[in-house]
Structure formats: structure tokens, C-alpha cells
Amino acid sequence: MYAQMIKSTGKGVKTLDEMDPQERAFQERIDAGGKIEPRDWMPAGYRKNLIRQIGQHAHSEIVGQLPEGNWITRAPTLERKAILLAKVQDEAGHGLYLYCAAETLGITRDEMFEALHEGRMKYSSIFNYPTLTWADMGAVGWLVDGAAIMNQVPLQRTSYGPYARAMVRICKEESFHQRQGFDIMMKMCNGTDAQKKMAQDALNRMWYPSLMMFGPSDKDSVHSEQSMAWKIKMNTNDELRQKFVDQTVPQAEYLGLTVPDDKLSWNEEKGGYDFSEPDWSEFFDVLAGNGPCNQERLQTRKDAWESGQWVRDGMLAHAAKKRAAKLAAE
Amino acid sequence: MSAALFETLLRLGDNTLVLGHRVSEWCGKAPVLEEDIALANTALDLIGQTQMWLSYAAEVEGAGRSADDLAMLRDVWDFRNILMVERPNLDFGHTMMRQFLFDAYHRALLSGLAGSGDPRVAEIAAKAVKEATYHLDRSAETVIALGDGTEVSHAKMQTALDLLWPYTGEMFHSDEADAEMVAAGVIPDPEGLRPAWMDTVTATMAEATLTLPDSNFAHKGGRTGKQHTEHLGHMLTQMQWLQRAYPDATW
Ligand SMILES: [Fe+2]
Ligand SMILES: [Fe+2]
Ligand SMILES: [Fe+2]
């Protein structure tokens, strides 16, 4: 999940009877499975939460290019290099759709970038972990894109039209990424001892950060309720995390890898795995800016933005001159 | 094996490999999101073309090497790309100017190769020329916008053009391998590509309000493998690292 700590209004969810007629009509439309479009009336809190959520998701796609970009220049074969390039290109494209979706809510892409650079908006904690070996390219696709899909498939039914439509396009590509990631893991796990070691090491490092992608446990996540009523969040964090573990553990077994969790066991009664929680204090550290790569990731984006200023200025100036020339000719 | 054909295919494939690698270094760091997407797309196209050229090169060589072996296991002296494409990216202006100067050449070259007497070469070129044409549209547009844009962007683009200009002449140089391939009807005469390239460059620079340097000096040695820049070796330490560190692995 790319939107981990979305704080909503914090007040309890109003009942239909407590709402004024406009708000009530809005909620009833959502309850009936209708879509809200940019020109429709919406509560200020709905707008604000969506901007944060979509913006955080967009930022995650963009910052998410960096850990994979770290290996593009070292991809071991031409084909792997091409696949990774295509993936990173997709991620940038996802960022673009999502910024466009957020813009329909009355914020500009530049404002969102500014908020990211100033630390007022976040991106997923997962991208603050380093990619240390080629197996990490497999693990990122398999686990990170896998966890993203888990969250985003239900969001195809989210109440906000532009967001739901962006999700439909994005989900198709994310499943492709996940298969490609798994394919890298297969190659590594069927490879030399060194490759197997890389694969296990990647799983060891990425497992808990992947579980953290779903956000803190529901009992600590006080703001979920309103988001769920508005259908901008479709499942609880714990539901999605459980689903992810249930899907991923058999895949790890298939690969011959060991999930780094002593407490992992099948629970017949609940029809799912019991598993250890990630270290939430680490999660909050990363969120507070103290993950292994926070400083570098953000600095890379800020540097890209600042050193690109003259380019954006030049492009805008040229476009303005062209418009002026066209007007003069008319 | 035809040594001249092998040489020719390496020249084609190494240009796209090395430039594709350079362009891919921009990942996630472009000045605007749309450029991030476009640069990744360009790199992807170039790596795709590399796969086609080097696969054919490996077949022609017939020594049991694959396209990946050629890309990942040759040392600097065996690379046959022009020097311009191995130059470091420097800033976005330099990257796009280099791309434009190359695209204009690449389109002319690939158009010629699409009529090659060697059917495989013709087939690869016919596919690649569509991509090169698209790349050229984009890079020309960017060079024009930034050349014309602000005082700052204009100055940066002029600097880039001045820096890159001495690296353009190598594209049109010929040696014996070229002469043999020209005679066999496999490739167009390199020097013959210059007028079309020059037309494109002159028209674009005029629109970009940039001044063509008044010099014919040309650095060379990349296409023949005689002498690369210092930069290529560093690129290879990254590009080839996994294959060299784990020689018995498949990926
Ligand atoms: Fe994505
Ligand atoms: Fe995503
Ligand atoms: Fe993805």
C-alpha cells in the first residue's frame, strides 16, 4: 500500500441523520456504489483526504523509481535491462496518471512536489530501504508490487471516479511487474549458490518492510473509519496484510526460500497464516525520516527538481513566445 | 564469417548500447516527469535495437558468443561506438543536444540501411528507423525549446552544442570495413549521410537560435576501436559487473 498514514478528520463518522441534506445525498450516492466526479459537490474532508492519499500514492511511484534505477545500469543482461527500464517507465506513467487524478481535486502537480520536498507529503516507507543486490529487483517486483496490487485492486472500486479509473490502468501493469519480479526470483533460486544467497538475503531484508506497506494495525489506525465510509479505503490494513501473507508464503515455499519469521504457521481455523508483526517502532522511525535511505531519496528528488528548474523555465518561456507569435499572426 | 559485416554490426549495436546506457542513467532524475518517461522510453528503444544488432553480430561471428556476451564481456578496445555516445550526460541540455545530434544521424543512417542488400540488416533498420524518427522529433523539439527559451537555457544549449560539435565528425568517417560494406550494398556511404544530417541540424539550430561552431575538427577512434575516451571504461565497470563477478550464473 502506498498510502500508509493518511490522517483523516479524526472526528467520528456521522450517521446519515446527523448530515445536512447535501452531505447526506453525497453519502447515499457512495453507499449505492455511485462515483463522485470532479465537478460534483464533496465534503471538504473528502477532498482533503483524497488529495493526501492520491498525492502520496503518486509520490510513491516517482520516488519508487530510485531504488530500481539503482540497478538499471547494472542489469545483468540486455533483456533484464530492457524489462527494468520498461517497468520504471510504467512507474513514472503511474505517477503521471495519479498526479492528474489529484489535480482534478484542485491542487497542482507543482504544489504536490513542493509539499513532498518540504516533507509535508509522504511517500511509501518501503522506498526508504536500499536495493543491495540484483535479487532485490526480483524481491521488489514480487513483494512490493505484490503488496501494492493487494491494496490497489479494491481501489478500482473507490468512490472517486478519476482515482478509480487511474487504478484500473495501473493495476494491469502492476500485475505484470509482479510476475516479472517473481521471474527474477525464480532464476536466482534455480541458480548458483551465490544467487540463492542473494535471493534469501533479499527476502530477509524486504519481508517486514513489505508487511509495513499496509500501515499500522487497525486498532492503532484511528482514522480508517471515515475513509472506509467514503470508500476511499476499501479494506482494513490488517485484512490486506493477512491476504498478502496468505498469498506470498506459498510462493516463497515454491521458490525454496524461508520467510524470516519463526512464528509463521498455518492456522486451520482462520484459514490463513499466523505471522509476526513487523517492528512498528522501525516503521515509525522510517516515517519520521530515519529510514536507511530517507535522506538520500528525498535529496535526489530535490536535486532533480532544482537542477531542472532552468529546463522548465526554458520550456515555459519558449511556449509563451510561440503563443505570442501565433496571436500576432492572427 | 564476414569480418567487415561483424564490425559493422558492432558499430551499430555499440552505439545504441552505450547511448541507451547513458540515457538510462537519468532514471528518476529528469527535470519534469514527462521527460523521465520519455528518457526511459528512449533508453528502452535503444536497448531493444542493441539486442537485434548484437544478436545478428553474434550469429555472423559464429564463435558461440551471444548478444549478452558481446555486451557484457568485451573490454573497451573491442567496443565500436562513436565517442559522442560515451560522453557523460552532464546536464539535461547536454544530454538532449547529444541525443538530437545522434538522432539526426541515426535516422539518416537507418533510412539508408532499410534498403540494405543484407535482408537482416534491412529488417532491423526498418523497425529501428521508426523509433529513431520519433526520438528525433522529440529531441529536436527540446533543443529548439531550450535554445529559444530563456537567456540561461540558451547559453546552456550553446555550451552543449560547442562541446559536442567536435564529436559529430566521426559519424561520417570511413575505413576499409565501411568501404567493403558500401561496395557490397550493405550500408550507405557514411560521408553520403552528412548532407541530410547537416540539413536537419542547420534547420533545427536556426529555430533554436543557436550558432553552429565554425570548425571541422573531429575527435575519432571510437568507431574503429583505436582510442576511446576515459569514460567508457567506467561505464563498463557498472554495466558488466554482475556478469564478470559471477561468470557461471545465468540471470
Ligand atoms: Fe506503479
Ligand atoms: Fe502503485
Ligand atoms: Fe509497479
Short mmCIF file of N, CA, C and O and ligand atoms in Angstrom, two decimals, chain A residues 2 57 60-61 87 90-95 98 145 148 152 170 173-174 177, ligand 1:
data_model
loop_
_atom_site.label_atom_id
_atom_site.label_comp_id
_atom_site.label_asym_id
_atom_site.label_seq_id
_atom_site.Cartn_x
_atom_site.Cartn_y
_atom_site.Cartn_z
N TYR A 2 0.50 2.18 -0.80
CA TYR A 2 1.33 3.37 -0.93
C TYR A 2 0.83 4.51 -0.07
O TYR A 2 1.43 5.55 0.00
N HIS A 57 0.32 8.44 -3.05
CA HIS A 57 0.48 7.33 -3.99
C HIS A 57 1.33 7.76 -5.19
O HIS A 57 2.25 7.06 -5.62
N SER A 60 4.89 8.05 -4.30
CA SER A 60 5.50 6.73 -4.14
C SER A 60 5.94 6.17 -5.49
O SER A 60 6.99 5.53 -5.59
N GLU A 61 5.14 6.40 -6.51
CA GLU A 61 5.51 5.91 -7.84
C GLU A 61 6.80 6.59 -8.31
O GLU A 61 7.68 5.95 -8.89
N LYS A 87 9.69 -1.24 -16.78
CA LYS A 87 8.98 -1.17 -15.50
C LYS A 87 9.06 0.23 -14.92
O LYS A 87 8.05 0.81 -14.51
N ASP A 90 6.88 2.54 -16.66
CA ASP A 90 5.49 2.37 -16.19
C ASP A 90 5.26 3.13 -14.90
O ASP A 90 4.23 3.79 -14.72
N GLU A 91 6.21 3.01 -13.96
CA GLU A 91 6.02 3.65 -12.65
C GLU A 91 5.91 5.16 -12.82
O GLU A 91 5.07 5.80 -12.17
N ALA A 92 6.74 5.73 -13.66
CA ALA A 92 6.65 7.17 -13.91
C ALA A 92 5.29 7.49 -14.52
O ALA A 92 4.66 8.50 -14.18
N GLY A 93 4.81 6.62 -15.40
CA GLY A 93 3.49 6.80 -16.00
C GLY A 93 2.40 6.74 -14.94
O GLY A 93 1.46 7.53 -14.96
N HIS A 94 2.54 5.83 -13.97
CA HIS A 94 1.56 5.76 -12.88
C HIS A 94 1.54 7.07 -12.11
O HIS A 94 0.49 7.58 -11.75
N GLY A 95 2.75 7.59 -11.86
CA GLY A 95 2.84 8.88 -11.18
C GLY A 95 2.06 9.93 -11.94
O GLY A 95 1.27 10.68 -11.36
N LEU A 98 -1.68 9.57 -11.63
CA LEU A 98 -2.15 9.88 -10.28
C LEU A 98 -2.08 11.37 -10.00
O LEU A 98 -2.98 11.93 -9.37
N ASP A 145 5.54 -4.68 -5.48
CA ASP A 145 4.44 -4.56 -6.44
C ASP A 145 3.29 -5.47 -6.01
O ASP A 145 2.12 -5.14 -6.18
N ALA A 148 1.42 -3.74 -3.36
CA ALA A 148 0.72 -2.60 -3.97
C ALA A 148 -0.57 -3.08 -4.65
O ALA A 148 -1.63 -2.48 -4.49
N GLN A 152 -4.42 -2.04 -4.28
CA GLN A 152 -4.96 -1.21 -5.36
C GLN A 152 -6.08 -1.88 -6.14
O GLN A 152 -6.90 -1.20 -6.74
N ILE A 170 -3.50 1.25 -13.79
CA ILE A 170 -2.28 0.94 -13.04
C ILE A 170 -2.22 -0.53 -12.65
O ILE A 170 -1.18 -1.17 -12.74
N GLU A 173 -0.74 -3.04 -15.08
CA GLU A 173 0.72 -3.00 -15.20
C GLU A 173 1.41 -3.54 -13.95
O GLU A 173 2.45 -4.20 -14.04
N GLU A 174 0.80 -3.29 -12.78
CA GLU A 174 1.43 -3.78 -11.56
C GLU A 174 1.47 -5.31 -11.52
O GLU A 174 2.43 -5.90 -11.04
N HIS A 177 4.36 -6.35 -13.45
CA HIS A 177 5.60 -6.15 -12.70
C HIS A 177 5.83 -7.27 -11.69
O HIS A 177 6.94 -7.71 -11.48
FE FE C 1 3.34 1.64 -10.07
#
